[in-house]
Short mmCIF file of C-alpha atoms and ligand atoms in Angstrom, two decimals:
data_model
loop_
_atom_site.label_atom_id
_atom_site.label_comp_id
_atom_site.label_asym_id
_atom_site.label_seq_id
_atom_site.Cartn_x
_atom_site.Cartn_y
_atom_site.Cartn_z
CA UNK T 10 8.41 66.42 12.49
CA UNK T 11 5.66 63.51 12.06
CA UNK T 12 5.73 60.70 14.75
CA UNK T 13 5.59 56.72 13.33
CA UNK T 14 3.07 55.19 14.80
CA UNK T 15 3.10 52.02 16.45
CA UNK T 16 1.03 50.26 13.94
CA UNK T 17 3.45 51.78 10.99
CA UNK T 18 6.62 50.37 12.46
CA UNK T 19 7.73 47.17 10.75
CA UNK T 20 7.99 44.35 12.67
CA UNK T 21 11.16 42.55 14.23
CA UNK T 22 9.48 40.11 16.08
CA UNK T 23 12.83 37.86 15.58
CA UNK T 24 15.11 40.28 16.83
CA UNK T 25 17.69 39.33 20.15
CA UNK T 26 15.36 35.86 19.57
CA UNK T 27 18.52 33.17 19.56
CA UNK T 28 18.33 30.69 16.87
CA UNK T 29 20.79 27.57 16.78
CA UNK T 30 23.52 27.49 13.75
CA UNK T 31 23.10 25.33 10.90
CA UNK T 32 25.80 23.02 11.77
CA UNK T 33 23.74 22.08 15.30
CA UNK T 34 20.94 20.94 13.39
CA UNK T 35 22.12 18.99 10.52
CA UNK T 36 22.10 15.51 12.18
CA UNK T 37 18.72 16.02 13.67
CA UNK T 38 17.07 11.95 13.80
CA UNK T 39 14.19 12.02 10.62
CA UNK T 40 15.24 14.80 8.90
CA UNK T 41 16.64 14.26 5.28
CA UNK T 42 18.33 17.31 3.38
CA UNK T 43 18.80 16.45 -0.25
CA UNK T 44 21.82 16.27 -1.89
CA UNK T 45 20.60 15.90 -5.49
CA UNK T 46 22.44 17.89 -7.76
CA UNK T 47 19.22 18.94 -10.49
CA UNK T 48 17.32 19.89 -7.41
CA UNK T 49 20.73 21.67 -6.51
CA UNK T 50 20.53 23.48 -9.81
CA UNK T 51 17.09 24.40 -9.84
CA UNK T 52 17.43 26.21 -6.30
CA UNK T 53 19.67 28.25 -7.75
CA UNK T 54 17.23 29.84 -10.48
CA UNK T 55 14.50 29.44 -7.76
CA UNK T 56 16.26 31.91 -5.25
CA UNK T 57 17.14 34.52 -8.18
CA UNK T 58 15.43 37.60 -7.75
CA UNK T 59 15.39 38.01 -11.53
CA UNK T 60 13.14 34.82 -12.01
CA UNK T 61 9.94 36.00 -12.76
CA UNK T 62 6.24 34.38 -11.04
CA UNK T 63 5.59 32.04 -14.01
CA UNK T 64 9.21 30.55 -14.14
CA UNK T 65 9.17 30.32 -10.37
CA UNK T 66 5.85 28.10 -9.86
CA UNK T 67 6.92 26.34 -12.81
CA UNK T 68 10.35 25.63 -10.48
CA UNK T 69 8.23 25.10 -7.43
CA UNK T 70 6.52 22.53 -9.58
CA UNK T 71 9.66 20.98 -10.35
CA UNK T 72 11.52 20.82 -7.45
CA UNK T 73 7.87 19.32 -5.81
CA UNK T 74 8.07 15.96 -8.14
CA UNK T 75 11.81 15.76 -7.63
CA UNK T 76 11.01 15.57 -3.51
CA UNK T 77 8.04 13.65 -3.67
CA UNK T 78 10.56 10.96 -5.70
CA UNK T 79 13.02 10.91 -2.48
CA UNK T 80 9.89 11.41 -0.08
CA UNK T 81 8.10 8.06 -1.26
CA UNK T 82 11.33 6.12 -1.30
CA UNK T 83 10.12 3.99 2.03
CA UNK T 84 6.25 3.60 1.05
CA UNK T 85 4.98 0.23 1.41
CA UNK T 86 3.95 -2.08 -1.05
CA UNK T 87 1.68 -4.71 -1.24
CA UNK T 88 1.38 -7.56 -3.93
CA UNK T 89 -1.17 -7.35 -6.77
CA UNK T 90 -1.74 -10.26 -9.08
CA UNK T 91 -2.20 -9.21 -12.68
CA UNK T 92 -1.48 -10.51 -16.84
CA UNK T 93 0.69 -9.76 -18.37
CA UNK T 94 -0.34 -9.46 -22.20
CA UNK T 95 2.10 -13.15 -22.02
CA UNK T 96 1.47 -14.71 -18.70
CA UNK T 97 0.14 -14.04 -15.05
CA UNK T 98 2.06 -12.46 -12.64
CA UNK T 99 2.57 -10.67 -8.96
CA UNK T 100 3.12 -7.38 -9.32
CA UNK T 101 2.95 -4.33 -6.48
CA UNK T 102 1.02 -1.62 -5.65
CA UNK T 103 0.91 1.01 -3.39
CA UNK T 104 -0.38 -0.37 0.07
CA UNK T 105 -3.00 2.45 1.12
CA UNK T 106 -3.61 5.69 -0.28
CA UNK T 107 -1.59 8.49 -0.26
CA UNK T 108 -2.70 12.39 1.17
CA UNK T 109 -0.86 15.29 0.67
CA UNK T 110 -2.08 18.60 2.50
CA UNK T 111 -0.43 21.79 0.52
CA UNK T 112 -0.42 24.67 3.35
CA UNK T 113 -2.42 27.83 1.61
CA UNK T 114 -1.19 29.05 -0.46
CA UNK T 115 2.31 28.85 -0.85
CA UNK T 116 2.22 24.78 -0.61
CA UNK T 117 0.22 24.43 -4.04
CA UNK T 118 3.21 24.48 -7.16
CA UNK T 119 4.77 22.30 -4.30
CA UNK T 120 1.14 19.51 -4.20
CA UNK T 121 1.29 19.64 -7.85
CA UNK T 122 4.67 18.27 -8.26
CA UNK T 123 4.01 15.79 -5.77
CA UNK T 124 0.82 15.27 -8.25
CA UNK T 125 2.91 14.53 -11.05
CA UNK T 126 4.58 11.91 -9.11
CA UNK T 127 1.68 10.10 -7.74
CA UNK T 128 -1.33 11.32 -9.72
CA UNK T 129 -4.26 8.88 -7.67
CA UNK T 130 -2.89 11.06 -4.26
CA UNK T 131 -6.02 12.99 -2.45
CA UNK T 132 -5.37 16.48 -1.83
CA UNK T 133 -6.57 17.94 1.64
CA UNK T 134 -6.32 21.92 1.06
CA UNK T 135 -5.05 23.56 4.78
CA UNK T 136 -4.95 27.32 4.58
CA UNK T 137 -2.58 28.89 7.12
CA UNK T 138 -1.66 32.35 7.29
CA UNK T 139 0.87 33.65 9.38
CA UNK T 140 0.38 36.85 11.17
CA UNK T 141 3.27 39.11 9.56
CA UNK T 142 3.77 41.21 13.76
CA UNK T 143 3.54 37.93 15.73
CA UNK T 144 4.49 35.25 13.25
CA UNK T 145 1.88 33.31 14.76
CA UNK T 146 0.15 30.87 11.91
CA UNK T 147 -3.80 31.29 12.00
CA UNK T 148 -5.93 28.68 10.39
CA UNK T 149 -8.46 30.08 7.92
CA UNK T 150 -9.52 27.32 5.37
CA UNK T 151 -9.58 23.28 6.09
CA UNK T 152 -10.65 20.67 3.69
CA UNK T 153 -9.44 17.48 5.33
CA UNK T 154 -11.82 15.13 4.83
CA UNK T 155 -13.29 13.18 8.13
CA UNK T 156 -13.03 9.30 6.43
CA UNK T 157 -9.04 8.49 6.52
CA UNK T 158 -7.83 5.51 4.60
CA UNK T 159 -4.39 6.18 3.93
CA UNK T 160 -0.84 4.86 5.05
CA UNK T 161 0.63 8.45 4.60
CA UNK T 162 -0.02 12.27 4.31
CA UNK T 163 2.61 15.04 3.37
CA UNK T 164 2.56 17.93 4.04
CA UNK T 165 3.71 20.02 1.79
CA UNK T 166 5.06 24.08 2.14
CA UNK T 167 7.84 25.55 0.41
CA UNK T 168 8.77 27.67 3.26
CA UNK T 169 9.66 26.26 6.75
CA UNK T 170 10.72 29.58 8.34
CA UNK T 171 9.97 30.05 12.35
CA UNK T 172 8.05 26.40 11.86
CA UNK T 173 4.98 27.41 13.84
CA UNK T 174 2.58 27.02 10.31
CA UNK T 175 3.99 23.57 9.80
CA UNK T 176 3.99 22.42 13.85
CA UNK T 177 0.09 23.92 13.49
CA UNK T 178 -0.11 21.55 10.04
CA UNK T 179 1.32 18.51 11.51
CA UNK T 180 -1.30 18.64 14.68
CA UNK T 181 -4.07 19.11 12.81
CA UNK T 182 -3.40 16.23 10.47
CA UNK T 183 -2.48 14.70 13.69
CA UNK T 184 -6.14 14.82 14.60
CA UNK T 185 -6.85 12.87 11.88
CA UNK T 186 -5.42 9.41 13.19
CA UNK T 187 -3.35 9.24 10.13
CA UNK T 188 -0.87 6.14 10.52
CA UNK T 189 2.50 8.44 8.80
CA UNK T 190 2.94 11.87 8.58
CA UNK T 191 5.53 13.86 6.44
CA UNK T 192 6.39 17.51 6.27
CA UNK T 193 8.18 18.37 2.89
CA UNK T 194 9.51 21.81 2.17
CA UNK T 195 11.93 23.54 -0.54
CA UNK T 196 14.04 26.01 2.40
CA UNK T 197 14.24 25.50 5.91
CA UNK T 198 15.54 27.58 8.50
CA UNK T 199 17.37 25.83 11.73
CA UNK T 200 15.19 27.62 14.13
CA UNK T 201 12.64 26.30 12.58
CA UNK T 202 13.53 23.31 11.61
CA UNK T 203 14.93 22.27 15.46
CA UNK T 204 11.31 23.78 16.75
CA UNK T 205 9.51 21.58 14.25
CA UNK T 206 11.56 18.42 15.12
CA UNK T 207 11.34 18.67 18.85
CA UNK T 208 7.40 19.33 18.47
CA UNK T 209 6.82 16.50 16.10
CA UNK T 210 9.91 13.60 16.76
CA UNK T 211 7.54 11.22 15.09
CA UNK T 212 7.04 12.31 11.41
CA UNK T 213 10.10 12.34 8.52
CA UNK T 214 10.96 15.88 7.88
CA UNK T 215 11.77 16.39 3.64
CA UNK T 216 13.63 19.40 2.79
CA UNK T 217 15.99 20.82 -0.31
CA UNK T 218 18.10 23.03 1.24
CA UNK T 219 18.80 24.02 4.70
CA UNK T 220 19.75 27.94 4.86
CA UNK T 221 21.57 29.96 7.90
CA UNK T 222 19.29 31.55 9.66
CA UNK T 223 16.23 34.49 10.12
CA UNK T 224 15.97 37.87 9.59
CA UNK T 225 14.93 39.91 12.27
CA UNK T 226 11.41 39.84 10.49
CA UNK T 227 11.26 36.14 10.50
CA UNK T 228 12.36 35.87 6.79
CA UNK T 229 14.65 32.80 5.54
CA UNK T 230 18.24 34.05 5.00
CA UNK T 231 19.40 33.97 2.20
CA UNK T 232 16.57 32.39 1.20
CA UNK T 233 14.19 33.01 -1.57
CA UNK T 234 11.37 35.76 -0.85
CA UNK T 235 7.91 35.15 -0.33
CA UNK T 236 7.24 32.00 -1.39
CA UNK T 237 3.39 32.48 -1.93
CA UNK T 238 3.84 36.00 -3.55
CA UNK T 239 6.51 35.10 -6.11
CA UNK T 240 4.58 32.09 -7.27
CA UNK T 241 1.83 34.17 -7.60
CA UNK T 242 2.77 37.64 -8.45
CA UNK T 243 1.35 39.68 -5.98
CA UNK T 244 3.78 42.45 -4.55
C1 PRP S 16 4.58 31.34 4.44
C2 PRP S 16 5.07 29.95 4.06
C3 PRP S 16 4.75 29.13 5.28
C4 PRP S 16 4.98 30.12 6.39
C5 PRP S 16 6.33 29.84 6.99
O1 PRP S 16 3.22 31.40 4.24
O2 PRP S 16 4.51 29.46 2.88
O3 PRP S 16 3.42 28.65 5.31
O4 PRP S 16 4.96 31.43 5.81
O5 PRP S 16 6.56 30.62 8.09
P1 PRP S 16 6.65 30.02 9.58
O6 PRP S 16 7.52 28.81 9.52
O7 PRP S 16 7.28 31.15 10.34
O8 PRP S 16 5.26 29.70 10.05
P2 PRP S 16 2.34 32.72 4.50
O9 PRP S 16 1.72 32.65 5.86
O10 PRP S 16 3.15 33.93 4.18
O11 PRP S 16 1.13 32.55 3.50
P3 PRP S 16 1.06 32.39 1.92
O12 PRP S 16 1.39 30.95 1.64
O13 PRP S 16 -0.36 32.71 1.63
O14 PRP S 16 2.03 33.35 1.28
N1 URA S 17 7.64 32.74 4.27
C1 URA S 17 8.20 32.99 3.07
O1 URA S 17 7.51 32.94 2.04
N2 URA S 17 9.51 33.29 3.02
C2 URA S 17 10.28 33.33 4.12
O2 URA S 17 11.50 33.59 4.00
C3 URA S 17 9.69 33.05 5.36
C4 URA S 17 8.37 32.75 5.41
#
């Protein structure tokens, strides 16, 4: 009889690991889970195994503008005096320029929703990849420019599953002295969720739908998948 080695084993690096109930974490301070019913719908199709890559990015995509339209409700404004084709007026604008950092790769049908919703946005590409044994997120790609003029950053990953990729995210961007932060995501988990809002207190946490809990391989339950591989199509 042939032995499994080590390195064949598949990992449980969640297992016996305790993780809080979704109840305990639903009234965390900053954290807003929507409660719109199209993004309610769209989940739905989203989290169907039989929805196929295209029709899932395209859903990604969707669900992306429909967040980045609750996530902007607080920006500030400033006045801007204009014409009218009839008479002068004050108008607003945006005060500040807005960032949003999609985490590699999963995070990018997520950035271009928000891109529908505010098309003059800069995009700072992150690439995190989290180590499938350790769940440990390792940076591999970073974009962010070193000149920051904005008055907020999001950013954005579908997937907020043991939260170490988006704690990683949030101090990096940290680094950047930008004056407001945001993490936006489709499905959070509570374990990661609670890690991410105890590590980061200061920043407004986004997220669709809150799910129950991990698998023993650090997968969102019931979640959706991989988020990166089923916008993508690589099994
Ligand atoms: C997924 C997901 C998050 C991360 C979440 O990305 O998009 O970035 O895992 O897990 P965590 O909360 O436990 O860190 P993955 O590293 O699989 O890369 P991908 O986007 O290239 O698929
Ligand atoms: N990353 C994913 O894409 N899905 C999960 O459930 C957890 C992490």
């Amino acid at each position: 009889m042939s032995e499994t080695r080590e390195s064949e084993r598949p990992a449980l690096p969640m297992k016996g690991v305790p993780q809080p109930a979704r109840d305990e974490v639903l009234d965390l301070p900053r954290v807003h889970i929507s409660t719109h019913p199209v993004i309610r719908h769209k989940m739905t199709a989203l989290r169907d195994k039989n929805t196929p890559p295209p029709a899932f990015y395209r859903l990604v995509k969707e669900i992306g503008a429909l967040l980045a339209y609750e996530a902007t409700a607080t920006l500030h404004l400033e006045d801007q005096q204009i014409e009218t084709p009839l008479q002068p007026m004050t108008g607003q604008r945006l005060a500040g320029g807005i960032g949003i950092t999609p985490i590699l790769r999963a995070g990018l049908g997520l950035a271009e929703g928000f891109r529908e919703v505010i098309s003059e946005a800069q995009v700072w590409h992150l690439g995190l990849r989290r180590d499938e044994r350790t769940l440990q997120a390792e940076e591999y790609y970073n974009r962010l420019p070193h000149q920051v003029n904005l008055q907020v950053a999001y950013a954005v990953d579908p997937m907020l599953a043991t939260g170490g990729s988006a704690i990683d995210a949030i101090t990096i961007l940290k680094k950047r002295g930008i004056p407001r932060l945001s993490y936006v995501c489709i499905l959070a988990a509570p374990y990661g969720l609670l890690k991410l809002s105890q590590a980061h207190p200061d920043i407004d946490i986004y997220i669709a739908e809150l799910d129950e809990s991990l698998n023993d391989r650090g997968y969102i339950l019931p979640g959706l998948g991989d988020a990166g591989d089923r916008q993508f199509g690589t099994f």
